[in-house]
mmCIF file of C-alpha atoms and ligand atoms in Angstrom:
data_model
loop_
_atom_site.group_PDB
_atom_site.id
_atom_site.type_symbol
_atom_site.label_atom_id
_atom_site.label_comp_id
_atom_site.label_asym_id
_atom_site.label_seq_id
_atom_site.Cartn_x
_atom_site.Cartn_y
_atom_site.Cartn_z
ATOM 1 C CA UNK A 1 -20.331 -11.988 -14.011
ATOM 2 C CA UNK A 2 -21.192 -8.300 -14.211
ATOM 3 C CA UNK A 3 -18.464 -5.732 -14.704
ATOM 4 C CA UNK A 4 -18.189 -2.975 -12.130
ATOM 5 C CA UNK A 5 -19.554 0.418 -13.113
ATOM 6 C CA UNK A 6 -16.590 2.329 -14.538
ATOM 7 C CA UNK A 7 -16.498 6.084 -14.003
ATOM 8 C CA UNK A 8 -13.810 8.587 -14.880
ATOM 9 C CA UNK A 9 -15.258 11.789 -13.528
ATOM 10 C CA UNK A 10 -15.661 12.926 -9.947
ATOM 11 C CA UNK A 11 -19.188 14.119 -10.781
ATOM 12 C CA UNK A 12 -20.242 10.627 -11.950
ATOM 13 C CA UNK A 13 -18.593 9.041 -8.911
ATOM 14 C CA UNK A 14 -20.424 11.391 -6.564
ATOM 15 C CA UNK A 15 -23.759 10.809 -8.338
ATOM 16 C CA UNK A 16 -23.439 7.046 -7.844
ATOM 17 C CA UNK A 17 -22.360 7.416 -4.222
ATOM 18 C CA UNK A 18 -25.335 9.756 -3.644
ATOM 19 C CA UNK A 19 -27.717 7.121 -5.091
ATOM 20 C CA UNK A 20 -26.278 4.413 -2.836
ATOM 21 C CA UNK A 21 -26.545 6.663 0.199
ATOM 22 C CA UNK A 22 -30.159 7.471 -0.673
ATOM 23 C CA UNK A 23 -30.807 3.706 -0.537
ATOM 24 C CA UNK A 24 -29.194 3.546 2.903
ATOM 25 C CA UNK A 25 -26.103 1.647 1.686
ATOM 26 C CA UNK A 26 -22.649 1.985 3.230
ATOM 27 C CA UNK A 27 -19.540 2.366 1.078
ATOM 28 C CA UNK A 28 -15.962 1.153 1.395
ATOM 29 C CA UNK A 29 -13.127 2.351 -0.818
ATOM 30 C CA UNK A 30 -9.961 0.571 -1.946
ATOM 31 C CA UNK A 31 -7.432 2.989 -3.475
ATOM 32 C CA UNK A 32 -5.011 1.294 -5.895
ATOM 33 C CA UNK A 33 -2.642 2.043 -8.745
ATOM 34 C CA UNK A 34 -3.998 -0.880 -10.784
ATOM 35 C CA UNK A 35 -2.058 -3.888 -12.110
ATOM 36 C CA UNK A 36 -4.238 -5.702 -9.630
ATOM 37 C CA UNK A 37 -3.266 -8.958 -7.962
ATOM 38 C CA UNK A 38 -4.547 -11.138 -5.154
ATOM 39 C CA UNK A 39 -3.284 -8.602 -2.570
ATOM 40 C CA UNK A 40 -5.594 -5.905 -3.959
ATOM 41 C CA UNK A 41 -8.470 -8.350 -4.337
ATOM 42 C CA UNK A 42 -8.153 -9.317 -0.672
ATOM 43 C CA UNK A 43 -8.791 -5.654 0.156
ATOM 44 C CA UNK A 44 -11.940 -5.734 -2.006
ATOM 45 C CA UNK A 45 -13.127 -8.754 -0.025
ATOM 46 C CA UNK A 46 -12.522 -6.917 3.256
ATOM 47 C CA UNK A 47 -14.357 -3.893 1.831
ATOM 48 C CA UNK A 48 -17.397 -5.997 0.963
ATOM 49 C CA UNK A 49 -17.379 -7.567 4.422
ATOM 50 C CA UNK A 50 -17.319 -4.109 6.008
ATOM 51 C CA UNK A 51 -19.728 -2.246 3.729
ATOM 52 C CA UNK A 52 -22.571 -2.749 1.240
ATOM 53 C CA UNK A 53 -20.740 -1.310 -1.769
ATOM 54 C CA UNK A 54 -17.080 -1.282 -2.798
ATOM 55 C CA UNK A 55 -15.431 1.475 -4.834
ATOM 56 C CA UNK A 56 -11.953 0.708 -6.191
ATOM 57 C CA UNK A 57 -9.897 3.569 -7.547
ATOM 58 C CA UNK A 58 -7.294 2.840 -10.183
ATOM 59 C CA UNK A 59 -4.917 5.735 -10.600
ATOM 60 C CA UNK A 60 -1.168 5.693 -11.127
ATOM 61 C CA UNK A 61 -0.413 8.792 -9.103
ATOM 62 C CA UNK A 62 2.420 10.836 -10.650
ATOM 63 C CA UNK A 63 2.735 12.897 -7.452
ATOM 64 C CA UNK A 64 4.208 9.961 -5.537
ATOM 65 C CA UNK A 65 6.900 9.112 -8.089
ATOM 66 C CA UNK A 66 10.218 10.961 -8.070
ATOM 67 C CA UNK A 67 11.577 11.943 -11.508
ATOM 68 C CA UNK A 68 14.004 8.984 -11.646
ATOM 69 C CA UNK A 69 11.387 6.426 -10.559
ATOM 70 C CA UNK A 70 9.284 4.000 -12.600
ATOM 71 C CA UNK A 71 6.173 6.113 -13.399
ATOM 72 C CA UNK A 72 6.400 5.495 -17.146
ATOM 73 C CA UNK A 73 6.994 1.776 -16.942
ATOM 74 C CA UNK A 74 4.587 1.128 -14.047
ATOM 75 C CA UNK A 75 2.308 -1.692 -15.342
ATOM 76 C CA UNK A 76 -1.072 -0.552 -16.673
ATOM 77 C CA UNK A 77 -3.681 -3.178 -17.599
ATOM 78 C CA UNK A 78 -7.156 -1.759 -17.112
ATOM 79 C CA UNK A 79 -9.130 -4.422 -19.022
ATOM 80 C CA UNK A 80 -7.614 -7.204 -16.929
ATOM 81 C CA UNK A 81 -8.116 -5.182 -13.752
ATOM 82 C CA UNK A 82 -11.808 -4.765 -14.547
ATOM 83 C CA UNK A 83 -12.180 -8.533 -15.070
ATOM 84 C CA UNK A 84 -10.593 -9.190 -11.681
ATOM 85 C CA UNK A 85 -12.833 -6.596 -10.059
ATOM 86 C CA UNK A 86 -15.895 -8.182 -11.695
ATOM 87 C CA UNK A 87 -14.877 -11.569 -10.296
ATOM 88 C CA UNK A 88 -14.421 -10.027 -6.846
ATOM 89 C CA UNK A 89 -17.829 -8.310 -7.154
ATOM 90 C CA UNK A 90 -16.487 -4.794 -6.672
ATOM 91 C CA UNK A 91 -19.271 -2.371 -7.551
ATOM 92 C CA UNK A 92 -17.450 0.584 -9.068
ATOM 93 C CA UNK A 93 -14.062 1.307 -10.587
ATOM 94 C CA UNK A 94 -13.041 4.955 -10.454
ATOM 95 C CA UNK A 95 -10.425 5.623 -13.143
ATOM 96 C CA UNK A 96 -9.685 9.346 -13.179
ATOM 97 C CA UNK A 97 -7.200 10.854 -15.613
ATOM 98 C CA UNK A 98 -4.068 12.676 -14.520
ATOM 99 C CA UNK A 99 -5.569 15.864 -15.986
ATOM 100 C CA UNK A 100 -8.690 15.484 -13.850
ATOM 101 C CA UNK A 101 -6.762 14.806 -10.658
ATOM 102 C CA UNK A 102 -4.096 17.445 -11.225
ATOM 103 C CA UNK A 103 -5.519 20.073 -13.587
ATOM 104 C CA UNK A 104 -3.325 22.946 -14.705
ATOM 105 C CA UNK A 105 -2.803 25.268 -11.773
ATOM 106 C CA UNK A 106 -3.088 22.541 -9.132
ATOM 107 C CA UNK A 107 -1.031 23.908 -6.235
ATOM 108 C CA UNK A 108 -1.674 21.924 -3.038
ATOM 109 C CA UNK A 109 0.439 19.278 -1.371
ATOM 110 C CA UNK A 110 -0.382 17.626 1.923
ATOM 111 C CA UNK A 111 2.563 16.893 4.146
ATOM 112 C CA UNK A 112 2.090 14.446 7.010
ATOM 113 C CA UNK A 113 4.708 14.324 9.777
ATOM 114 C CA UNK A 114 4.903 11.724 12.537
ATOM 115 C CA UNK A 115 4.939 8.227 11.032
ATOM 116 C CA UNK A 116 6.228 9.484 7.678
ATOM 117 C CA UNK A 117 9.641 10.288 9.118
ATOM 118 C CA UNK A 118 12.543 7.980 8.285
ATOM 119 C CA UNK A 119 12.253 4.537 6.611
ATOM 120 C CA UNK A 120 10.768 5.182 3.125
ATOM 121 C CA UNK A 121 11.149 8.965 3.475
ATOM 122 C CA UNK A 122 14.927 8.659 3.807
ATOM 123 C CA UNK A 123 15.019 7.184 0.305
ATOM 124 C CA UNK A 124 11.875 8.655 -1.290
ATOM 125 C CA UNK A 125 11.634 12.099 0.332
ATOM 126 C CA UNK A 126 8.597 13.288 -1.667
ATOM 127 C CA UNK A 127 6.716 9.981 -1.656
ATOM 128 C CA UNK A 128 4.385 10.398 1.313
ATOM 129 C CA UNK A 129 3.400 13.961 0.375
ATOM 130 C CA UNK A 130 2.295 12.521 -2.959
ATOM 131 C CA UNK A 131 0.446 9.673 -1.282
ATOM 132 C CA UNK A 132 -1.234 11.909 1.328
ATOM 133 C CA UNK A 133 -2.346 14.376 -1.329
ATOM 134 C CA UNK A 134 -3.910 11.766 -3.587
ATOM 135 C CA UNK A 135 -5.476 9.793 -0.726
ATOM 136 C CA UNK A 136 -7.034 12.971 0.691
ATOM 137 C CA UNK A 137 -8.414 13.787 -2.761
ATOM 138 C CA UNK A 138 -9.767 10.286 -3.343
ATOM 139 C CA UNK A 139 -11.442 10.143 0.068
ATOM 140 C CA UNK A 140 -13.016 13.568 -0.451
ATOM 141 C CA UNK A 141 -14.148 12.602 -3.934
ATOM 142 C CA UNK A 142 -15.764 9.305 -2.965
ATOM 143 C CA UNK A 143 -16.659 10.117 0.663
ATOM 144 C CA UNK A 144 -16.659 6.430 1.697
ATOM 145 C CA UNK A 145 -17.531 5.280 5.224
ATOM 146 C CA UNK A 146 -14.395 3.149 5.314
ATOM 147 C CA UNK A 147 -11.217 2.749 3.292
ATOM 148 C CA UNK A 148 -9.045 -0.354 3.199
ATOM 149 C CA UNK A 149 -5.238 -0.209 2.975
ATOM 150 C CA UNK A 150 -2.760 -3.090 2.954
ATOM 151 C CA UNK A 151 -0.244 -3.745 5.707
ATOM 152 C CA UNK A 152 2.122 -4.553 2.834
ATOM 153 C CA UNK A 153 2.771 -0.803 2.728
ATOM 154 C CA UNK A 154 2.880 -0.522 6.489
ATOM 155 C CA UNK A 155 4.338 2.962 6.805
ATOM 156 C CA UNK A 156 1.809 4.210 4.237
ATOM 157 C CA UNK A 157 -1.030 2.729 6.309
ATOM 158 C CA UNK A 158 0.268 4.610 9.388
ATOM 159 C CA UNK A 159 0.604 7.835 7.393
ATOM 160 C CA UNK A 160 -2.962 7.520 6.062
ATOM 161 C CA UNK A 161 -4.319 6.942 9.576
ATOM 162 C CA UNK A 162 -2.468 10.055 10.759
ATOM 163 C CA UNK A 163 -3.763 12.054 7.768
ATOM 164 C CA UNK A 164 -7.390 11.160 8.484
ATOM 165 C CA UNK A 165 -7.022 11.812 12.188
ATOM 166 C CA UNK A 166 -5.321 15.183 11.716
ATOM 167 C CA UNK A 167 -7.681 16.453 9.003
ATOM 168 C CA UNK A 168 -10.825 15.025 10.641
ATOM 169 C CA UNK A 169 -11.647 13.086 7.498
ATOM 170 C CA UNK A 170 -14.749 11.110 8.465
ATOM 171 C CA UNK A 171 -13.454 7.784 7.160
ATOM 172 C CA UNK A 172 -12.602 4.639 9.097
ATOM 173 C CA UNK A 173 -9.198 3.376 7.965
ATOM 174 C CA UNK A 174 -8.939 -0.405 8.021
ATOM 175 C CA UNK A 175 -5.608 -2.223 7.649
ATOM 176 C CA UNK A 176 -5.633 -5.615 5.923
ATOM 177 C CA UNK A 177 -2.943 -8.316 6.176
ATOM 178 C CA UNK A 178 -0.293 -8.811 3.500
ATOM 179 C CA UNK A 179 -1.099 -11.445 0.900
ATOM 180 C CA UNK A 180 1.914 -13.589 -0.028
ATOM 181 C CA UNK A 181 2.587 -16.156 -2.736
ATOM 182 C CA UNK A 182 3.320 -19.755 -1.778
ATOM 183 C CA UNK A 183 6.959 -18.841 -1.174
ATOM 184 C CA UNK A 184 5.956 -16.104 1.244
ATOM 185 C CA UNK A 185 6.896 -13.306 -1.184
ATOM 186 C CA UNK A 186 4.580 -10.344 -0.594
ATOM 187 C CA UNK A 187 2.518 -9.808 -3.738
ATOM 188 C CA UNK A 188 3.318 -6.552 -5.492
ATOM 189 C CA UNK A 189 2.660 -5.096 -8.924
ATOM 190 C CA UNK A 190 6.418 -4.477 -9.094
ATOM 191 C CA UNK A 191 7.171 -8.220 -8.812
ATOM 192 C CA UNK A 192 6.369 -8.279 -12.537
ATOM 193 C CA UNK A 193 9.720 -6.542 -13.127
ATOM 194 C CA UNK A 194 11.710 -9.436 -11.619
ATOM 195 C CA UNK A 195 13.624 -11.948 -13.740
ATOM 196 C CA UNK A 196 13.500 -15.648 -12.772
ATOM 197 C CA UNK A 197 16.838 -15.332 -10.996
ATOM 198 C CA UNK A 198 15.740 -12.199 -9.149
ATOM 199 C CA UNK A 199 12.472 -13.868 -8.166
ATOM 200 C CA UNK A 200 14.371 -16.673 -6.454
ATOM 201 C CA UNK A 201 16.349 -14.115 -4.457
ATOM 202 C CA UNK A 202 13.205 -12.070 -3.713
ATOM 203 C CA UNK A 203 11.677 -15.115 -2.040
ATOM 204 C CA UNK A 204 14.388 -14.945 0.623
ATOM 205 C CA UNK A 205 13.210 -11.492 1.696
ATOM 206 C CA UNK A 206 10.291 -12.689 3.819
ATOM 207 C CA UNK A 207 12.288 -15.612 5.216
ATOM 208 C CA UNK A 208 15.089 -13.352 6.478
ATOM 209 C CA UNK A 209 12.652 -10.812 7.890
ATOM 210 C CA UNK A 210 10.617 -13.479 9.647
ATOM 211 C CA UNK A 211 13.741 -14.990 11.216
ATOM 212 C CA UNK A 212 14.861 -11.545 12.341
ATOM 213 C CA UNK A 213 11.428 -10.698 13.799
ATOM 214 C CA UNK A 214 11.507 -13.960 15.753
ATOM 215 C CA UNK A 215 15.038 -13.239 16.998
ATOM 216 C CA UNK A 216 13.961 -9.760 18.131
ATOM 217 C CA UNK A 217 10.913 -11.164 19.888
ATOM 218 C CA UNK A 218 13.216 -13.660 21.602
ATOM 219 C CA UNK A 219 15.361 -10.840 22.983
ATOM 220 C CA UNK A 220 18.093 -10.319 20.353
ATOM 221 C CA UNK A 221 19.821 -6.927 20.416
ATOM 222 C CA UNK A 222 18.108 -4.633 17.881
ATOM 223 C CA UNK A 223 21.209 -3.187 16.233
ATOM 224 C CA UNK A 224 22.881 -6.589 16.006
ATOM 225 C CA UNK A 225 19.785 -8.367 14.637
ATOM 226 C CA UNK A 226 18.965 -5.743 12.003
ATOM 227 C CA UNK A 227 22.609 -5.545 10.867
ATOM 228 C CA UNK A 228 22.643 -9.350 10.576
ATOM 229 C CA UNK A 229 19.443 -9.163 8.496
ATOM 230 C CA UNK A 230 21.046 -6.641 6.127
ATOM 231 C CA UNK A 231 24.064 -8.918 5.727
ATOM 232 C CA UNK A 232 21.814 -11.938 5.137
ATOM 233 C CA UNK A 233 19.910 -10.022 2.430
ATOM 234 C CA UNK A 234 23.180 -9.071 0.731
ATOM 235 C CA UNK A 235 24.386 -12.670 0.931
ATOM 236 C CA UNK A 236 21.071 -13.868 -0.541
ATOM 237 C CA UNK A 237 21.778 -11.665 -3.585
ATOM 238 C CA UNK A 238 20.049 -8.339 -2.923
ATOM 239 C CA UNK A 239 22.051 -5.577 -4.580
ATOM 240 C CA UNK A 240 21.407 -2.789 -2.098
ATOM 241 C CA UNK A 241 19.667 -2.712 1.257
ATOM 242 C CA UNK A 242 17.996 0.633 1.981
ATOM 243 C CA UNK A 243 16.961 -0.193 5.537
ATOM 244 C CA UNK A 244 16.021 -2.918 7.985
ATOM 245 C CA UNK A 245 14.546 -1.326 11.105
ATOM 246 C CA UNK A 246 12.385 -2.207 14.065
ATOM 247 C CA UNK A 247 9.712 0.373 14.899
ATOM 248 C CA UNK A 248 6.793 0.693 17.234
ATOM 249 C CA UNK A 249 3.694 -0.652 15.452
ATOM 250 C CA UNK A 250 1.338 2.234 16.073
ATOM 251 C CA UNK A 251 3.502 5.337 15.891
ATOM 252 C CA UNK A 252 6.548 4.029 14.003
ATOM 253 C CA UNK A 253 8.745 5.555 16.715
ATOM 254 C CA UNK A 254 11.903 3.531 17.467
ATOM 255 C CA UNK A 255 10.864 0.177 18.919
ATOM 256 C CA UNK A 256 10.978 -0.391 22.639
ATOM 257 C CA UNK A 257 10.676 -3.943 23.817
ATOM 258 C CA UNK A 258 7.592 -3.238 25.965
ATOM 259 C CA UNK A 259 5.640 -2.033 22.903
ATOM 260 C CA UNK A 260 4.185 -3.878 19.906
ATOM 261 C CA UNK A 261 6.834 -3.885 17.222
ATOM 262 C CA UNK A 262 7.112 -4.056 13.449
ATOM 263 C CA UNK A 263 10.206 -4.914 11.451
ATOM 264 C CA UNK A 264 10.310 -2.959 8.183
ATOM 265 C CA UNK A 265 12.722 -3.275 5.274
ATOM 266 C CA UNK A 266 13.423 -2.123 1.734
ATOM 267 C CA UNK A 267 15.972 -3.632 -0.635
ATOM 268 C CA UNK A 268 16.886 -3.573 -4.310
ATOM 269 C CA UNK A 269 17.158 -6.365 -6.829
ATOM 270 C CA UNK A 270 18.652 -4.860 -9.952
ATOM 271 C CA UNK A 271 16.356 -1.948 -10.829
ATOM 272 C CA UNK A 272 13.460 -3.195 -8.693
ATOM 273 C CA UNK A 273 12.912 -1.978 -5.168
ATOM 274 C CA UNK A 274 11.008 -4.303 -2.828
ATOM 275 C CA UNK A 275 9.540 -3.508 0.583
ATOM 276 C CA UNK A 276 8.170 -5.846 3.203
ATOM 277 C CA UNK A 277 7.464 -5.903 6.922
ATOM 278 C CA UNK A 278 6.678 -8.341 9.720
ATOM 279 C CA UNK A 279 5.059 -8.116 13.087
ATOM 280 C CA UNK A 280 7.491 -8.641 15.972
ATOM 281 C CA UNK A 281 5.444 -10.967 18.070
ATOM 282 C CA UNK A 282 6.466 -12.933 21.113
ATOM 283 C CA UNK A 283 4.036 -15.771 20.322
HETATM 284 P P1 LIG B 301 -0.835 -0.154 -4.885
HETATM 285 O O1 LIG B 301 -1.670 -0.449 -6.071
HETATM 286 O O2 LIG B 301 0.485 -0.823 -4.870
HETATM 287 O O3 LIG B 301 -0.768 1.338 -4.590
HETATM 288 O O4 LIG B 301 -1.600 -0.773 -3.637
HETATM 289 C C1 LIG B 301 -2.939 -0.470 -3.386
HETATM 290 C C2 LIG B 301 -3.315 -1.031 -2.053
HETATM 291 O O5 LIG B 301 -3.133 -2.444 -2.071
HETATM 292 C C3 LIG B 301 -2.450 -0.502 -0.904
HETATM 293 O O6 LIG B 301 -3.275 -0.306 0.238
HETATM 294 C C4 LIG B 301 -1.476 -1.623 -0.687
HETATM 295 O O7 LIG B 301 -0.961 -1.684 0.619
HETATM 296 C C5 LIG B 301 -2.348 -2.826 -0.969
HETATM 297 N N1 LIG B 301 -1.540 -4.004 -1.295
HETATM 298 C C6 LIG B 301 -0.568 -4.102 -2.237
HETATM 299 N N2 LIG B 301 0.000 -5.332 -2.208
HETATM 300 C C7 LIG B 301 -0.626 -6.022 -1.217
HETATM 301 C C8 LIG B 301 -0.488 -7.328 -0.662
HETATM 302 N N3 LIG B 301 0.413 -8.188 -1.136
HETATM 303 N N4 LIG B 301 -1.296 -7.678 0.352
HETATM 304 C C9 LIG B 301 -2.214 -6.818 0.853
HETATM 305 N N5 LIG B 301 -2.397 -5.567 0.376
HETATM 306 C C10 LIG B 301 -1.616 -5.160 -0.632
#
């Protein structure tokens, strides 16, 4: 099992990408913050189905964490990540340093409107600027043909699509389905923070959202169904519910019944914030 090539510098990344391009190979990128799990690895598999070579970036991006958030305790486990990437046959791991990504004097922030409004932004107002800035940098550094993002972070996927469209970034953005554990809990690096008791409660998240998405598809009133979902989450043991909202799948505008819908939610268990989402489908 060969380890992926590991590069820290943009120059080394570009040199490798140039070599692959010279050989006529296509490239797909999977941006991550590391602490990899089966959700990330599923994106690597999609990448390798869609392109000849897969670049995975591992970078815990300070720009998307607010001062009170978990930047310092965010799990970092590069050696294990590289083993998982080797198993998945990813070709290159790009592991830039914070100093390389944001050198002294760095002064640009990309702000995406449209799908970034509301939902996460109501609770993490600087989050998507941080995401858009780092994703734009990563895509310009690696210049992949395609980049794969998880539906797990559904609003982020919509924001990245908008970013690439608006800035004419020549990258195909591909969304990949959420990978869940056998209880239906969406895999997340932050699940590692959960105690056994919290984990049991967390497993109710997907169940309540799925039931609510089905009720909405069956014609339930939106305000009534989402309020009932919030109450059900509180009853299940969630400490605080940030939002449960139905939105239009493509634009994230408020959901109208004649459009494809997505139910999105964020809730807290102790100090851990979980997000999840479900398609609202009439089938
Ligand atoms: P992160 O490392 O959390 O920034 O995530 C990196 C990428 O992996 C993002 O595109 C996420 O949406 C995606 N991802 C995270 N968890 C999952 C999951 N359970 N299923 C599918 N994709 C995921």
